[in-house]
mmCIF file of C-alpha atoms and ligand atoms in Angstrom:
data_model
loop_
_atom_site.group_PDB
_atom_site.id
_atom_site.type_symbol
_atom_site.label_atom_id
_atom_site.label_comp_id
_atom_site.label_asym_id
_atom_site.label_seq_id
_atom_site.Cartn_x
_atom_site.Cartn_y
_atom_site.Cartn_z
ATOM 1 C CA UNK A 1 -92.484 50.437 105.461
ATOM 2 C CA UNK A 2 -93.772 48.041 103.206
ATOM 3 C CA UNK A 3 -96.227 48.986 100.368
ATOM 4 C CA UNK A 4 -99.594 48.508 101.349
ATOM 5 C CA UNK A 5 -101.664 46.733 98.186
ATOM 6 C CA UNK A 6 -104.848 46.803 97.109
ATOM 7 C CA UNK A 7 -106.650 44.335 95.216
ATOM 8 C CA UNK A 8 -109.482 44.783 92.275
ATOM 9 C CA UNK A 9 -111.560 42.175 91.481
ATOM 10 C CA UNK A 10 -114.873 41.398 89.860
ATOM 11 C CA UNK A 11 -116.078 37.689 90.709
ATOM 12 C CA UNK A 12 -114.327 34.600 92.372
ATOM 13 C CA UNK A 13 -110.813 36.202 93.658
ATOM 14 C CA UNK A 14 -109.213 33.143 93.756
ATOM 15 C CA UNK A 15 -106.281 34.839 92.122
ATOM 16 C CA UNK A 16 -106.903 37.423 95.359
ATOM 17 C CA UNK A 17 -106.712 34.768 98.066
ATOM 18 C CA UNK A 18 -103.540 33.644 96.539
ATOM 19 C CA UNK A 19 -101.785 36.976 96.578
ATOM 20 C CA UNK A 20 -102.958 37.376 100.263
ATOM 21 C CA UNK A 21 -101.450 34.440 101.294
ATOM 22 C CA UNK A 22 -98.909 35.494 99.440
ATOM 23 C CA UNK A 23 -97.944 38.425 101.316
ATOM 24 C CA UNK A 24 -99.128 37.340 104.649
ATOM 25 C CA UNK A 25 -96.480 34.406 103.961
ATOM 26 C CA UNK A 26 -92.667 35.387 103.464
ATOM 27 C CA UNK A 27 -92.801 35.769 99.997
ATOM 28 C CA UNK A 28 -94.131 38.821 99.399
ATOM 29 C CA UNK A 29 -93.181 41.761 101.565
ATOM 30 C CA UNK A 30 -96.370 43.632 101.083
ATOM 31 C CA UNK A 31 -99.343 44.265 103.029
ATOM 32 C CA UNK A 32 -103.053 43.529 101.611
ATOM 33 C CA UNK A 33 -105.105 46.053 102.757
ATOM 34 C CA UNK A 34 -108.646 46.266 100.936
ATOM 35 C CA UNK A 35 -110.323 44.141 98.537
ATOM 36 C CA UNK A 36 -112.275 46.586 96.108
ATOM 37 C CA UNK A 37 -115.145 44.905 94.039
ATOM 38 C CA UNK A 38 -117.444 46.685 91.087
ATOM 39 C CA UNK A 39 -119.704 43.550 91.906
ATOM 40 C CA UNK A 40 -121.255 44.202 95.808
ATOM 41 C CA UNK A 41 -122.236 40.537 95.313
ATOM 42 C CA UNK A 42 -118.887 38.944 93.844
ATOM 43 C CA UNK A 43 -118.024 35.749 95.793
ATOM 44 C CA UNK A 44 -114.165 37.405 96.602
ATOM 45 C CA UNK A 45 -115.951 39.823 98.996
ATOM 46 C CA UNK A 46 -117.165 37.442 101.262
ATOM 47 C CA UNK A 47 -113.404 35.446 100.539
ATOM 48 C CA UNK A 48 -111.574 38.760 101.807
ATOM 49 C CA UNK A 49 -113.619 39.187 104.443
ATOM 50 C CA UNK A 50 -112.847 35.528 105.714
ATOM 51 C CA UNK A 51 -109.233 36.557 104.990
ATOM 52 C CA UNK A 52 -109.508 39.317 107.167
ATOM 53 C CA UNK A 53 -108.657 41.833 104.684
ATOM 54 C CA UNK A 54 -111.658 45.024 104.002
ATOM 55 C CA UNK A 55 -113.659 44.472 101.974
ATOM 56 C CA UNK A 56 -115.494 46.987 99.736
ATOM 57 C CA UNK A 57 -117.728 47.562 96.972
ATOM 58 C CA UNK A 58 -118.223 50.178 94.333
ATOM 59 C CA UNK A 59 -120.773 49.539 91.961
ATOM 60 C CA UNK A 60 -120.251 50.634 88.718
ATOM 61 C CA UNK A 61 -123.675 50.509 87.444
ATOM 62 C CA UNK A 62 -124.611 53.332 90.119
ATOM 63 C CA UNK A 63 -122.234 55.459 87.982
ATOM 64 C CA UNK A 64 -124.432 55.415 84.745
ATOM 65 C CA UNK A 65 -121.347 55.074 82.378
ATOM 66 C CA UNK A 66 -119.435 57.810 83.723
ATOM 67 C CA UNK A 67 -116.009 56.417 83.753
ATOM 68 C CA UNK A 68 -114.395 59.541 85.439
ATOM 69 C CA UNK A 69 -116.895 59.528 88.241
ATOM 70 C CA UNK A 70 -116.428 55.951 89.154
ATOM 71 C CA UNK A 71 -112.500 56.093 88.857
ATOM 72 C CA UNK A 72 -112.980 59.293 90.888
ATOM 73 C CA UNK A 73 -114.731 57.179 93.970
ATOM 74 C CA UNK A 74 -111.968 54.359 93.156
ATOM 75 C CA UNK A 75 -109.150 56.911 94.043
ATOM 76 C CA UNK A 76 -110.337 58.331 96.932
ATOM 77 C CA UNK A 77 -110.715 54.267 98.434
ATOM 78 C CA UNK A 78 -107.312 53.932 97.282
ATOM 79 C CA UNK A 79 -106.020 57.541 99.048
ATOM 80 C CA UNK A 80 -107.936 56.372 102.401
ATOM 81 C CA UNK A 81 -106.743 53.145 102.581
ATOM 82 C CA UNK A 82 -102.980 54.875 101.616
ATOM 83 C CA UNK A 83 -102.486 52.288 98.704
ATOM 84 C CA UNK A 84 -99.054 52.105 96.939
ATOM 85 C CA UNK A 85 -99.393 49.214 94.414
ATOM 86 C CA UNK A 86 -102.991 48.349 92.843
ATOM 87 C CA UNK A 87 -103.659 44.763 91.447
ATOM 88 C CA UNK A 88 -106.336 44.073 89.508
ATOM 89 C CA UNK A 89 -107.128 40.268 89.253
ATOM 90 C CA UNK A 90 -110.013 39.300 87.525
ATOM 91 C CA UNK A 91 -111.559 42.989 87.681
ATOM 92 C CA UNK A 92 -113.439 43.115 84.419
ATOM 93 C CA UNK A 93 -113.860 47.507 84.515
ATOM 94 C CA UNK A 94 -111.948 49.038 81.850
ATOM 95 C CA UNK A 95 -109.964 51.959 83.495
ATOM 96 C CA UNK A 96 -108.773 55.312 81.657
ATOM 97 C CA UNK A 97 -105.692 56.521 81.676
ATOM 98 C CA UNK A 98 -106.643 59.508 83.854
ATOM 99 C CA UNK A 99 -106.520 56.692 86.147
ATOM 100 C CA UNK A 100 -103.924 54.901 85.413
ATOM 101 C CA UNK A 101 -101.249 57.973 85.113
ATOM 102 C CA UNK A 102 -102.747 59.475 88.338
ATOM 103 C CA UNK A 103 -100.997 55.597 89.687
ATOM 104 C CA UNK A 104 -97.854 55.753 87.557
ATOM 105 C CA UNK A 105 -96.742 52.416 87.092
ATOM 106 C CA UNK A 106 -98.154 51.279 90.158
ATOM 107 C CA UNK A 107 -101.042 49.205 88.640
ATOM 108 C CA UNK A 108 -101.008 45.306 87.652
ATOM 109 C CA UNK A 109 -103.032 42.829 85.840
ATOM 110 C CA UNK A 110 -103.010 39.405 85.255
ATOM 111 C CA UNK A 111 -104.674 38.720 81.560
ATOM 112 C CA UNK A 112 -105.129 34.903 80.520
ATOM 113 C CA UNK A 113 -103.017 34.928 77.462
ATOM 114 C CA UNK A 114 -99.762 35.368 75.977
ATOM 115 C CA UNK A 115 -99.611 39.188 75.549
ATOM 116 C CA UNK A 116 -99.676 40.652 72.801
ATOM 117 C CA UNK A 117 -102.079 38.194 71.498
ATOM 118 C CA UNK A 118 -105.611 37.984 72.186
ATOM 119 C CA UNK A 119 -106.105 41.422 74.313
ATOM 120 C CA UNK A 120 -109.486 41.658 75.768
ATOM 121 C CA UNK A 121 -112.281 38.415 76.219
ATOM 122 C CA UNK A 122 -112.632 34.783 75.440
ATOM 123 C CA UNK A 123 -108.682 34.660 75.171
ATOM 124 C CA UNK A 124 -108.902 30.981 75.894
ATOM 125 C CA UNK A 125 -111.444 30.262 72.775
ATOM 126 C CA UNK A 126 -109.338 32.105 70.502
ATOM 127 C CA UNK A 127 -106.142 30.612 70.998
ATOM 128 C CA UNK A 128 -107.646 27.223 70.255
ATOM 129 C CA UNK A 129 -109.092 28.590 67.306
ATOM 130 C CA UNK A 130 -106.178 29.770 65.732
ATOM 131 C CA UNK A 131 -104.672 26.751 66.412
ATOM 132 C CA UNK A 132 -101.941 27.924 68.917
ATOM 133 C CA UNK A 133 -99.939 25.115 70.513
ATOM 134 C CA UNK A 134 -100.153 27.235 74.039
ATOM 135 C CA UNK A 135 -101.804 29.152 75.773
ATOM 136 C CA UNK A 136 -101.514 31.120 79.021
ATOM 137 C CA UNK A 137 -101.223 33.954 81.278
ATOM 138 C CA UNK A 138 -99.028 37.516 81.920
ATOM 139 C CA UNK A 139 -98.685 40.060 84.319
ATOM 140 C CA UNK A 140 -98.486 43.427 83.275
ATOM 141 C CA UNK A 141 -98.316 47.170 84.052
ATOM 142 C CA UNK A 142 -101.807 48.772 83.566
ATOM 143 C CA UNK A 143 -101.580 51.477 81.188
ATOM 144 C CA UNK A 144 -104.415 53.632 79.407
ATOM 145 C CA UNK A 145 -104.106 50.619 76.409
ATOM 146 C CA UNK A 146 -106.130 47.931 76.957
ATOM 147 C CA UNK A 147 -104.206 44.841 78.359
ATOM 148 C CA UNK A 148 -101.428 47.026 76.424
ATOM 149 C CA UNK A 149 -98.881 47.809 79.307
ATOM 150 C CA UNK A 150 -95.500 46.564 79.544
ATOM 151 C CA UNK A 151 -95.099 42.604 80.134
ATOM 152 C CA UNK A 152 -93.814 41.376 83.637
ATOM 153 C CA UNK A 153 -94.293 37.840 83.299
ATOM 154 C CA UNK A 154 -95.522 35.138 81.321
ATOM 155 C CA UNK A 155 -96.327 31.692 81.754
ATOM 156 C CA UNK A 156 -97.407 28.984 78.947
ATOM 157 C CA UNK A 157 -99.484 26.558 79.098
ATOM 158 C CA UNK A 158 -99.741 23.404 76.336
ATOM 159 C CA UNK A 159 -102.975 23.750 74.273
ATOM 160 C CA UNK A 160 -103.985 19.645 74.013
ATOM 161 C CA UNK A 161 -106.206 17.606 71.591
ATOM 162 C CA UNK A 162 -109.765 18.369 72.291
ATOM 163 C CA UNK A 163 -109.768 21.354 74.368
ATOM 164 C CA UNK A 164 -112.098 23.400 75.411
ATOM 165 C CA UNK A 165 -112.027 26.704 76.843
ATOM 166 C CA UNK A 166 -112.995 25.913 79.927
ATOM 167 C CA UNK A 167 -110.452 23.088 80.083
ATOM 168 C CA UNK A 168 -107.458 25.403 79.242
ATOM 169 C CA UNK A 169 -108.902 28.538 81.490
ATOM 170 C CA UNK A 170 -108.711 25.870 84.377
ATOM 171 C CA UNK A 171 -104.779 24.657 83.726
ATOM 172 C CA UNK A 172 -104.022 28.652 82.610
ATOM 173 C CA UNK A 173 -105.645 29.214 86.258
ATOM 174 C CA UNK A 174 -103.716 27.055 88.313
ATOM 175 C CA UNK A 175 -100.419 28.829 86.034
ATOM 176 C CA UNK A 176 -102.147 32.136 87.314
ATOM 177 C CA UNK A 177 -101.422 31.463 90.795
ATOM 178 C CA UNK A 178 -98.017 31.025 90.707
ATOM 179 C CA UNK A 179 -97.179 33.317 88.127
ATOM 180 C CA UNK A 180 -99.067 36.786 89.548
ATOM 181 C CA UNK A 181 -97.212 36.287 93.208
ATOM 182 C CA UNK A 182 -93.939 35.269 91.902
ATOM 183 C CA UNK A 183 -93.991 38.982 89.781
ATOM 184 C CA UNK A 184 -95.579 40.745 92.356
ATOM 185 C CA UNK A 185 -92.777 39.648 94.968
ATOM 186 C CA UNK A 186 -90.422 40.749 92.362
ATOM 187 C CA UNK A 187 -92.369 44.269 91.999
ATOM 188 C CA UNK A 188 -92.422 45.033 95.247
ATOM 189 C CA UNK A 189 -88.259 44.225 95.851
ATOM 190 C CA UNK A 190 -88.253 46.610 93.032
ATOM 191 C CA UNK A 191 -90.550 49.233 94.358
ATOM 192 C CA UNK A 192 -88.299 49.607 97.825
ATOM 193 C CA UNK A 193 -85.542 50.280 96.351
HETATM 194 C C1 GRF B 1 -108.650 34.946 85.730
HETATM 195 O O1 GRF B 1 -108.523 33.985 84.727
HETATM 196 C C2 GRF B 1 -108.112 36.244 85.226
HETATM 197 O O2 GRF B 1 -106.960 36.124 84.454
HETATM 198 C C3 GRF B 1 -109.266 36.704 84.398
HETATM 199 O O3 GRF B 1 -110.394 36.400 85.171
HETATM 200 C C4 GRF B 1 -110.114 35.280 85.974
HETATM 201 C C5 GRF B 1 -110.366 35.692 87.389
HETATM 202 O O4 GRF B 1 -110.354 34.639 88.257
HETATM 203 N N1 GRF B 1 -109.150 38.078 84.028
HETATM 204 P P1 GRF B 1 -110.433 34.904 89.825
HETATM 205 O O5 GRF B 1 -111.557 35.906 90.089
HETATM 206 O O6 GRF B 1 -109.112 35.416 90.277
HETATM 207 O O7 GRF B 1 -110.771 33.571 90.411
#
């Protein structure tokens, strides 16, 4: 049986279309099987659902700021749709570690920077302002530390004269889609055996 994957996201999903090509092509051998927005009006809803792959919302404002309950509702999605391997791309929700030691190991990211440096937001802004010659992205495991999980794979990406943020999230993007199917193929070799 191959795992069965789900996939988090929060807005565009382009990094979600390209793992579900991904795995609907030979390099992956994983199956997509829901596409699980916080946002019920993020763009990558309507994307999955062109892909053919459910799509579903939980909004997390409906959950007042109770972490626990939202996770809770997250889980059970997870259970129906019998989920092995989670990956969040581009889901901006902060998850506990109830969570993420309920999924052992089982949960990627993909954070647009070198890891360690620059955890959390405007990673892109912050590497040009400490004057780093690259940028760039990593997969990791998802653990209760914040972008803090064990590194899978990097990629860099030259910071040039003049950038802006913008200009560097849209090269560190294009690095994004190669780099988050290339580990998760790798994951998933690992995860059979
Ligand atoms: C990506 O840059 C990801 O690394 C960051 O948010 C962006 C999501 O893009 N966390 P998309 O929704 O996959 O298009």
């Amino acid at each position: 049986m191959t795992p069965r994957v789900a996939i988090l996201i929060s807005g565009g999903g382009s990094n979600m279309v390209t793992l579900v090509n991904a795995m609907r092509s030979d390099m992956i051998d994983a199956t997509p099987v829901v596409v699980i927005s916080n946002i019920p009006t993020a763009d990558g809803l309507q994307k999955a659902r062109d892909l053919q792959v459910h799509p579903h919302a939980i909004d997390h404002r409906d959950y007042n700021g109770d972490r626990v309950a939202f996770e809770t509702d997250l889980h059970k999605v997870l259970i129906k749709f019998n989920v092995d391997i989670v990956c969040l791309a581009g889901f901006m929700r902060i998850l506990t570690s109830d969570f993420t030691d309920k999924w052992g190991g089982r949960v990627l990211n993909i954070h647009p920077s070198l890891l360690p440096k620059y955890k959390g937001l405007h990673t892109h802004q912050r590497a040009i302002d400490a004057g780093d010659s690259h940028g760039g992205c990593s997969v990791h495991i998802v653990t209760g530390t914040l972008d803090g999980g064990p590194v899978l794979g990097q990629t860099p990406v030259p910071i040039v004269p003049n950038d802006s943020a913008d200009d560097l999230a849209a090269r560190v993007l294009v690095e994004e889609h190669k780099l988050y199917p290339a580990v998760l193929a790798d994951f998933v070799k690992r995860y059979e055996q």
